[in-house]
PDB file of C-alpha atoms in Angstrom:
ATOM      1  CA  UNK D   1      -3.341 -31.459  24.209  1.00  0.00           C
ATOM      2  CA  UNK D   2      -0.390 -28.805  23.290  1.00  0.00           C
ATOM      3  CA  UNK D   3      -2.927 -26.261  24.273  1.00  0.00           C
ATOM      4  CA  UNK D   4      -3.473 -27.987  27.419  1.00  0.00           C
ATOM      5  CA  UNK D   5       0.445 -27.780  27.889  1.00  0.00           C
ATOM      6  CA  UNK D   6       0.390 -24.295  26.927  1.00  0.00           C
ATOM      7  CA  UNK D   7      -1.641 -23.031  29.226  1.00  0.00           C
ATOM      8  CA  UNK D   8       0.014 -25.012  32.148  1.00  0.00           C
ATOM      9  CA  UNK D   9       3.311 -23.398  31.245  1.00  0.00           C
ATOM     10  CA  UNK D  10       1.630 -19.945  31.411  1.00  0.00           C
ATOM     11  CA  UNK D  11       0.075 -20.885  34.893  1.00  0.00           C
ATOM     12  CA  UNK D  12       3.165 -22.279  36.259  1.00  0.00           C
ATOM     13  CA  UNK D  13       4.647 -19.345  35.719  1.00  0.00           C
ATOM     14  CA  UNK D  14       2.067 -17.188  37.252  1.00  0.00           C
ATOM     15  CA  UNK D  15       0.770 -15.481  33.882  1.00  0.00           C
ATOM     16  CA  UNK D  16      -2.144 -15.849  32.062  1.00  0.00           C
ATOM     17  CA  UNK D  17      -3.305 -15.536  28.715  1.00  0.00           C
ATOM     18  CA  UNK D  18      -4.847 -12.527  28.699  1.00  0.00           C
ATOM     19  CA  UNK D  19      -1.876 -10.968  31.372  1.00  0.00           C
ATOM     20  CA  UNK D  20       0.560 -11.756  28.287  1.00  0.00           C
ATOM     21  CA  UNK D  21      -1.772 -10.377  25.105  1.00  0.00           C
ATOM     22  CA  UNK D  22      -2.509  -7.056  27.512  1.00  0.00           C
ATOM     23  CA  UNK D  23       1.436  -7.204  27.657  1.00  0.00           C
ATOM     24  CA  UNK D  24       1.681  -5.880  23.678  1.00  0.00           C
ATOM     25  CA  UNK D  25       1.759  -2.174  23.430  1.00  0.00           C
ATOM     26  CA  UNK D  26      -0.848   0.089  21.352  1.00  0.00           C
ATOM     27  CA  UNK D  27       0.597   2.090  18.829  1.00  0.00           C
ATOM     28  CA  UNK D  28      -2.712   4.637  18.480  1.00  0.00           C
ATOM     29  CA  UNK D  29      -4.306   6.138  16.059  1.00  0.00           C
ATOM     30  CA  UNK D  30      -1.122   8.099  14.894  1.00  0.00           C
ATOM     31  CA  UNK D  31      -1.545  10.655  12.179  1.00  0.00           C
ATOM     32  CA  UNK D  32      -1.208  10.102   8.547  1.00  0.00           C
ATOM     33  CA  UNK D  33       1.838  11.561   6.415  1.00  0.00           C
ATOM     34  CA  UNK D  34       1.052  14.302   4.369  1.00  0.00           C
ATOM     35  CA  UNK D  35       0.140  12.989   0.566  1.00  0.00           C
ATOM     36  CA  UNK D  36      -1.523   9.916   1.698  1.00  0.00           C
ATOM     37  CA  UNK D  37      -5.386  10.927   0.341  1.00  0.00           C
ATOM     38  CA  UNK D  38      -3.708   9.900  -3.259  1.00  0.00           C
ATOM     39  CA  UNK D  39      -1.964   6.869  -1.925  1.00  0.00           C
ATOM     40  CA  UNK D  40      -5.920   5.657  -0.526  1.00  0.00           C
ATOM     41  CA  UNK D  41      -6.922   7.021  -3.824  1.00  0.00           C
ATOM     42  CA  UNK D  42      -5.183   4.715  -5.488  1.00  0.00           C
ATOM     43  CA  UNK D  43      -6.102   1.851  -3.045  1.00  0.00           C
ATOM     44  CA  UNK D  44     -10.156   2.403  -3.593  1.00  0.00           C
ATOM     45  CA  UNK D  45      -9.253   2.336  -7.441  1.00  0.00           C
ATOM     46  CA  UNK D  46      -7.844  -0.913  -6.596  1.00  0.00           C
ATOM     47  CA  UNK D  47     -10.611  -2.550  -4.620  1.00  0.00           C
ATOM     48  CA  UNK D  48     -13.253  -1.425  -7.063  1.00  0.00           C
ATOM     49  CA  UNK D  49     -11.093  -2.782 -10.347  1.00  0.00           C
ATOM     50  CA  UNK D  50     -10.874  -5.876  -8.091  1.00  0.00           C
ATOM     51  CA  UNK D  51     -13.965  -6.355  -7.336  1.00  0.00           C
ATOM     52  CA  UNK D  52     -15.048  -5.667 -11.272  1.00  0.00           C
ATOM     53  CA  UNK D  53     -12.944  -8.218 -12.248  1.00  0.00           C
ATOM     54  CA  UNK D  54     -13.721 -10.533  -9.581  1.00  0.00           C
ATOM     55  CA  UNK D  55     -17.526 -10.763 -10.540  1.00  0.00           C
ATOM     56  CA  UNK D  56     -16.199 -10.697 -14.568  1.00  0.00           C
ATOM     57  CA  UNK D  57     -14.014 -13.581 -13.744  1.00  0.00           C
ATOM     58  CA  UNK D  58     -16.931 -15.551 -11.933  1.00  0.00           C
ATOM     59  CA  UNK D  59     -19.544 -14.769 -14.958  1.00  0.00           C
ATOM     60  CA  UNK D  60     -16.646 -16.340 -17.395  1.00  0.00           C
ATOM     61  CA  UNK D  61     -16.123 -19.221 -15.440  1.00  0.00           C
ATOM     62  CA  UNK D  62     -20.056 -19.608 -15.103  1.00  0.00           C
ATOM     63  CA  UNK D  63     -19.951 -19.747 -18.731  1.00  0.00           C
ATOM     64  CA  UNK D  64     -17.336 -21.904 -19.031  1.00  0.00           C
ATOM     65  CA  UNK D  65     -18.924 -24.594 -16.853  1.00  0.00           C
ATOM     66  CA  UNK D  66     -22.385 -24.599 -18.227  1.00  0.00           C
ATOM     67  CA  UNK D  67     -20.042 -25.391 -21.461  1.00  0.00           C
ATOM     68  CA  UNK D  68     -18.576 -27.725 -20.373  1.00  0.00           C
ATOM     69  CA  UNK D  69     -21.572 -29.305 -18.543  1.00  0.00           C
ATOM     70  CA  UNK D  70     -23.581 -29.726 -21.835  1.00  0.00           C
ATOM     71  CA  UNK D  71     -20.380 -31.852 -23.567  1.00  0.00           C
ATOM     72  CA  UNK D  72     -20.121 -33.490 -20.252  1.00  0.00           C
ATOM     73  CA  UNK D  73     -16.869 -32.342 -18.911  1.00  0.00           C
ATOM     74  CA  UNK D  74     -16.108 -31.387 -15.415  1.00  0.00           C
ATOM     75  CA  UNK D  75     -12.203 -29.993 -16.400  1.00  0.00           C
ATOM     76  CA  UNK D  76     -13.485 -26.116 -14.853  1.00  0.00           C
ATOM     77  CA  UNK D  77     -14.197 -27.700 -11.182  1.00  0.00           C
ATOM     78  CA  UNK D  78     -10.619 -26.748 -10.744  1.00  0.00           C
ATOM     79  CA  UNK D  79     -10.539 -23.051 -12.005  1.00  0.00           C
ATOM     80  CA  UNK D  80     -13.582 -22.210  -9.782  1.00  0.00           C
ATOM     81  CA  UNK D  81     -11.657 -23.407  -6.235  1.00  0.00           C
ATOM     82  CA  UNK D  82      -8.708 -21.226  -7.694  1.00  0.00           C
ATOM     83  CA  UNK D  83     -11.281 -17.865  -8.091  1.00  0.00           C
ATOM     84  CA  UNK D  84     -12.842 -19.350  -4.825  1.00  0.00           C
ATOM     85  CA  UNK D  85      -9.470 -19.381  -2.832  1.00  0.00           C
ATOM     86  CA  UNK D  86      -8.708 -15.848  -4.373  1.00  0.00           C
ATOM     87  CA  UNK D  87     -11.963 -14.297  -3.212  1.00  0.00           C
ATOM     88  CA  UNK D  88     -11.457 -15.640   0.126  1.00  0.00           C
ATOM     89  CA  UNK D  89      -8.128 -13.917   0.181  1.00  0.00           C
ATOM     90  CA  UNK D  90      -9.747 -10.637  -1.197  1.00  0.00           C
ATOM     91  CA  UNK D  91     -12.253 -10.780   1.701  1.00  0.00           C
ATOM     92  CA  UNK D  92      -9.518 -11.520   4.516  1.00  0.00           C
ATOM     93  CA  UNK D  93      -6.709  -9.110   3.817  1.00  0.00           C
ATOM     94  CA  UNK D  94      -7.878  -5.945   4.722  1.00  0.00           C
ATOM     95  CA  UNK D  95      -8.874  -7.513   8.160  1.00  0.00           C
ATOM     96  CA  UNK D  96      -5.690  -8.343   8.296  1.00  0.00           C
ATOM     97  CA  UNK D  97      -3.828  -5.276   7.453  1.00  0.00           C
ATOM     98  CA  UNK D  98      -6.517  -3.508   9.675  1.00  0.00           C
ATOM     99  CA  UNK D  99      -5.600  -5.558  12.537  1.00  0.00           C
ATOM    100  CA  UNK D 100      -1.764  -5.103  11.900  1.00  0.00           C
ATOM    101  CA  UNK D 101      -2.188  -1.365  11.337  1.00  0.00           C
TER     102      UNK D 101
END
């Protein structure tokens, strides 16, 4: 319905969609500053320490729940949507700093 109402606004006023996303400028490729191979240095460090401690982080709460399964305690259902959530976020934010940049 408000997308409905949307789009008649746009028409009404004799734009489209698409006329008013082609409207945003493109910044390019642009160059990078001089000293930024350490700065991406230091952002591949990151990913991979991430990504260690992502997959350490999942084997402990693996553990943790086939502990907790044999006394018959669910209490770790919560931890895993928390490292769930987080590796979501880890997958999405380059895209979005790709799309920004």
């Amino acid at each position: 319905m408000i997308l409905q109402m949307a789009h008649d606004v746009l028409i009404s006023n004799g734009e489209t969609l698409g006329g008013v996303l082609a409207a945003a400028p493109d910044p390019g490729d642009g160059t990078a500053p001089p000293g930024s191979e350490k700065i991406v240095t230091i952002l591949e460090w990151g990913k991979w320490i991430f990504t260690a401690a992502a997959v350490l982080g999942g084997l402990i709460i693996a553990g943790r729940m086939i502990l907790a399964h044999q006394r018959g305690d669910d209490a770790q259902m919560g931890k895993l949507g928390i490292f769930l959530a987080a590796c979501v976020l880890a997958g999405v934010i380059p895209n979005v700093i790709d799309a920004l940049a």
